[in-house]
PDB file of C-alpha atoms in Angstrom:
ATOM      1  CA  MET W   5     -12.605  -9.705   4.094  1.00  0.00           C
ATOM      2  CA  THR W   6     -10.274 -11.527   6.436  1.00  0.00           C
ATOM      3  CA  TYR W   7      -6.507 -11.332   6.300  1.00  0.00           C
ATOM      4  CA  ASN W   8      -3.795 -13.925   6.686  1.00  0.00           C
ATOM      5  CA  LYS W   9      -0.761 -12.468   8.401  1.00  0.00           C
ATOM      6  CA  ASN W  10       1.534 -11.139   5.631  1.00  0.00           C
ATOM      7  CA  LYS W  11      -0.201 -13.253   2.972  1.00  0.00           C
ATOM      8  CA  GLY W  12      -2.861 -10.867   1.673  1.00  0.00           C
ATOM      9  CA  SER W  13      -6.522 -11.664   1.394  1.00  0.00           C
ATOM     10  CA  SER W  14      -7.793 -15.042   2.496  1.00  0.00           C
ATOM     11  CA  HIS W  15      -9.500 -15.913  -0.788  1.00  0.00           C
ATOM     12  CA  ARG W  16      -9.717 -14.996  -4.465  1.00  0.00           C
ATOM     13  CA  HIS W  17     -13.019 -14.349  -6.217  1.00  0.00           C
ATOM     14  CA  ASN W  18     -12.121 -13.674  -9.833  1.00  0.00           C
ATOM     15  CA  PRO W  19      -9.268 -13.217 -12.343  1.00  0.00           C
ATOM     16  CA  THR W  20      -9.215  -9.432 -11.838  1.00  0.00           C
ATOM     17  CA  GLU W  21      -8.543  -9.825  -8.117  1.00  0.00           C
ATOM     18  CA  GLU W  22      -5.906 -12.436  -8.842  1.00  0.00           C
ATOM     19  CA  SER W  23      -4.246 -10.079 -11.361  1.00  0.00           C
ATOM     20  CA  LEU W  24      -4.168  -7.269  -8.797  1.00  0.00           C
ATOM     21  CA  GLU W  25      -2.688  -9.569  -6.165  1.00  0.00           C
ATOM     22  CA  ASN W  26      -0.072 -10.811  -8.667  1.00  0.00           C
ATOM     23  CA  LEU W  27       0.844  -7.195  -9.453  1.00  0.00           C
ATOM     24  CA  ILE W  28       1.345  -6.561  -5.728  1.00  0.00           C
ATOM     25  CA  LYS W  29       3.372  -9.753  -5.321  1.00  0.00           C
ATOM     26  CA  ASP W  30       5.573  -8.705  -8.266  1.00  0.00           C
ATOM     27  CA  ALA W  31       6.183  -5.234  -6.775  1.00  0.00           C
ATOM     28  CA  LEU W  32       7.188  -6.781  -3.453  1.00  0.00           C
ATOM     29  CA  SER W  33       9.475  -9.371  -5.073  1.00  0.00           C
ATOM     30  CA  LYS W  34      11.254  -6.570  -6.987  1.00  0.00           C
ATOM     31  CA  SER W  35      11.666  -4.606  -3.722  1.00  0.00           C
ATOM     32  CA  LEU W  36       9.743  -1.640  -5.138  1.00  0.00           C
ATOM     33  CA  CYS W  37       8.270  -1.297  -1.648  1.00  0.00           C
ATOM     34  CA  THR W  38       8.276  -3.160   1.645  1.00  0.00           C
ATOM     35  CA  GLY W  39       4.530  -3.623   1.892  1.00  0.00           C
ATOM     36  CA  ILE W  40       1.213  -2.676   0.370  1.00  0.00           C
ATOM     37  CA  ALA W  41      -2.346  -2.185   1.559  1.00  0.00           C
ATOM     38  CA  ALA W  42      -4.754  -1.678  -1.346  1.00  0.00           C
ATOM     39  CA  ALA W  43      -8.519  -1.495  -1.705  1.00  0.00           C
ATOM     40  CA  VAL W  44     -11.168  -0.910  -4.345  1.00  0.00           C
ATOM     41  CA  SER W  45     -14.416   0.703  -3.227  1.00  0.00           C
ATOM     42  CA  MET W  46     -17.283   2.645  -4.748  1.00  0.00           C
ATOM     43  CA  ASP W  47     -20.075   4.573  -3.062  1.00  0.00           C
ATOM     44  CA  GLY W  48     -18.882   3.366   0.321  1.00  0.00           C
ATOM     45  CA  LYS W  49     -18.965  -0.324  -0.630  1.00  0.00           C
ATOM     46  CA  LEU W  50     -15.728  -2.307  -0.386  1.00  0.00           C
ATOM     47  CA  PHE W  51     -15.266  -4.563  -3.417  1.00  0.00           C
ATOM     48  CA  TRP W  52     -11.716  -5.819  -2.858  1.00  0.00           C
ATOM     49  CA  SER W  53      -8.860  -5.375  -0.412  1.00  0.00           C
ATOM     50  CA  HIS W  54      -5.425  -6.872   0.034  1.00  0.00           C
ATOM     51  CA  CYS W  55      -2.515  -6.474   2.453  1.00  0.00           C
ATOM     52  CA  SER W  56       1.003  -7.858   1.971  1.00  0.00           C
ATOM     53  CA  GLY W  57       4.522  -7.219   3.193  1.00  0.00           C
ATOM     54  CA  PHE W  58       5.979  -5.334   6.120  1.00  0.00           C
ATOM     55  CA  THR W  59       6.196  -1.765   7.425  1.00  0.00           C
ATOM     56  CA  ALA W  60       9.983  -1.657   6.866  1.00  0.00           C
ATOM     57  CA  ARG W  61      12.793  -3.700   5.401  1.00  0.00           C
ATOM     58  CA  GLU W  62      14.326  -6.263   7.676  1.00  0.00           C
ATOM     59  CA  GLU W  63      17.602  -5.311   9.364  1.00  0.00           C
ATOM     60  CA  PRO W  64      20.249  -4.403   8.336  1.00  0.00           C
ATOM     61  CA  ALA W  65      18.667  -3.002   5.164  1.00  0.00           C
ATOM     62  CA  ALA W  66      16.298  -0.799   7.203  1.00  0.00           C
ATOM     63  CA  ALA W  67      19.209   0.712   9.128  1.00  0.00           C
ATOM     64  CA  GLN W  68      21.204   1.325   5.939  1.00  0.00           C
ATOM     65  CA  SER W  69      18.335   3.230   4.336  1.00  0.00           C
ATOM     66  CA  ILE W  70      18.118   5.656   7.267  1.00  0.00           C
ATOM     67  CA  GLU W  71      20.739   8.411   7.102  1.00  0.00           C
ATOM     68  CA  ASN W  72      20.492   9.137  10.820  1.00  0.00           C
ATOM     69  CA  HIS W  73      21.490   5.781  12.295  1.00  0.00           C
ATOM     70  CA  ASP W  74      20.133   6.864  15.689  1.00  0.00           C
ATOM     71  CA  GLN W  75      16.671   6.466  14.146  1.00  0.00           C
ATOM     72  CA  ALA W  76      17.469   2.970  12.868  1.00  0.00           C
ATOM     73  CA  SER W  77      16.873   1.457  16.298  1.00  0.00           C
ATOM     74  CA  LYS W  78      13.365   2.979  16.285  1.00  0.00           C
ATOM     75  CA  VAL W  79      12.287   1.240  13.053  1.00  0.00           C
ATOM     76  CA  VAL W  80       9.331  -1.044  13.764  1.00  0.00           C
ATOM     77  CA  ILE W  81       8.985  -3.992  11.403  1.00  0.00           C
ATOM     78  CA  ALA W  82       5.443  -5.364  11.463  1.00  0.00           C
ATOM     79  CA  PRO W  83       3.196  -7.093   8.923  1.00  0.00           C
ATOM     80  CA  ILE W  84       0.935  -4.786   6.910  1.00  0.00           C
ATOM     81  CA  ASP W  85      -2.747  -5.222   7.778  1.00  0.00           C
ATOM     82  CA  ALA W  86      -5.984  -3.303   7.262  1.00  0.00           C
ATOM     83  CA  GLU W  87      -5.223  -1.050  10.251  1.00  0.00           C
ATOM     84  CA  THR W  88      -1.652  -0.093   9.218  1.00  0.00           C
ATOM     85  CA  ARG W  89      -1.090   3.667   8.944  1.00  0.00           C
ATOM     86  CA  PHE W  90       1.195   5.007   6.212  1.00  0.00           C
ATOM     87  CA  ASP W  91       3.088   8.273   5.831  1.00  0.00           C
ATOM     88  CA  VAL W  92       2.170   9.493   2.341  1.00  0.00           C
ATOM     89  CA  ALA W  93       5.026  12.044   2.460  1.00  0.00           C
ATOM     90  CA  SER W  94       5.806  13.351  -1.039  1.00  0.00           C
ATOM     91  CA  MET W  95       2.670  11.744  -2.510  1.00  0.00           C
ATOM     92  CA  THR W  96       0.396  14.465  -1.095  1.00  0.00           C
ATOM     93  CA  LYS W  97       0.766  16.949  -3.986  1.00  0.00           C
ATOM     94  CA  PRO W  98       0.265  14.471  -6.887  1.00  0.00           C
ATOM     95  CA  LEU W  99      -2.697  12.813  -5.152  1.00  0.00           C
ATOM     96  CA  SER W 100      -4.477  16.027  -4.231  1.00  0.00           C
ATOM     97  CA  THR W 101      -3.770  17.609  -7.644  1.00  0.00           C
ATOM     98  CA  SER W 102      -5.106  14.534  -9.455  1.00  0.00           C
ATOM     99  CA  LEU W 103      -8.248  14.560  -7.322  1.00  0.00           C
ATOM    100  CA  LEU W 104      -8.858  18.256  -8.016  1.00  0.00           C
ATOM    101  CA  ILE W 105      -8.385  17.718 -11.773  1.00  0.00           C
ATOM    102  CA  LEU W 106     -10.824  14.797 -11.760  1.00  0.00           C
ATOM    103  CA  LYS W 107     -13.380  16.846  -9.811  1.00  0.00           C
ATOM    104  CA  ALA W 108     -13.009  19.736 -12.286  1.00  0.00           C
ATOM    105  CA  LEU W 109     -13.453  17.354 -15.233  1.00  0.00           C
ATOM    106  CA  GLN W 110     -16.527  15.843 -13.592  1.00  0.00           C
ATOM    107  CA  ALA W 111     -18.003  19.312 -13.085  1.00  0.00           C
ATOM    108  CA  GLY W 112     -17.285  20.233 -16.723  1.00  0.00           C
ATOM    109  CA  ALA W 113     -14.869  22.994 -15.723  1.00  0.00           C
ATOM    110  CA  LEU W 114     -12.054  21.592 -17.883  1.00  0.00           C
TER     111      LEU W 114
END
């Protein structure tokens, strides 16, 4: 799938994809996050992907959200694309725990 800079995927295929992209657009418009890269895949096959937004808020908001203002000058604001790397930070425990629970359910251990 090709990407338009900061505009998500280049085409829509069905209402489900459009609903997902509208959900992302809504999250961005409510400032729930600065940018999103999302994908749906199964058995190694990519079914849908979308990228929107930026890696950080535009100045001065980015500087205000950083307690150590010396770091504010190091904030890089770039459009989110398929190659953007994210720091999952505090999401590691819920994601890994959820995966382990799903694996245990699948194996019949729970």
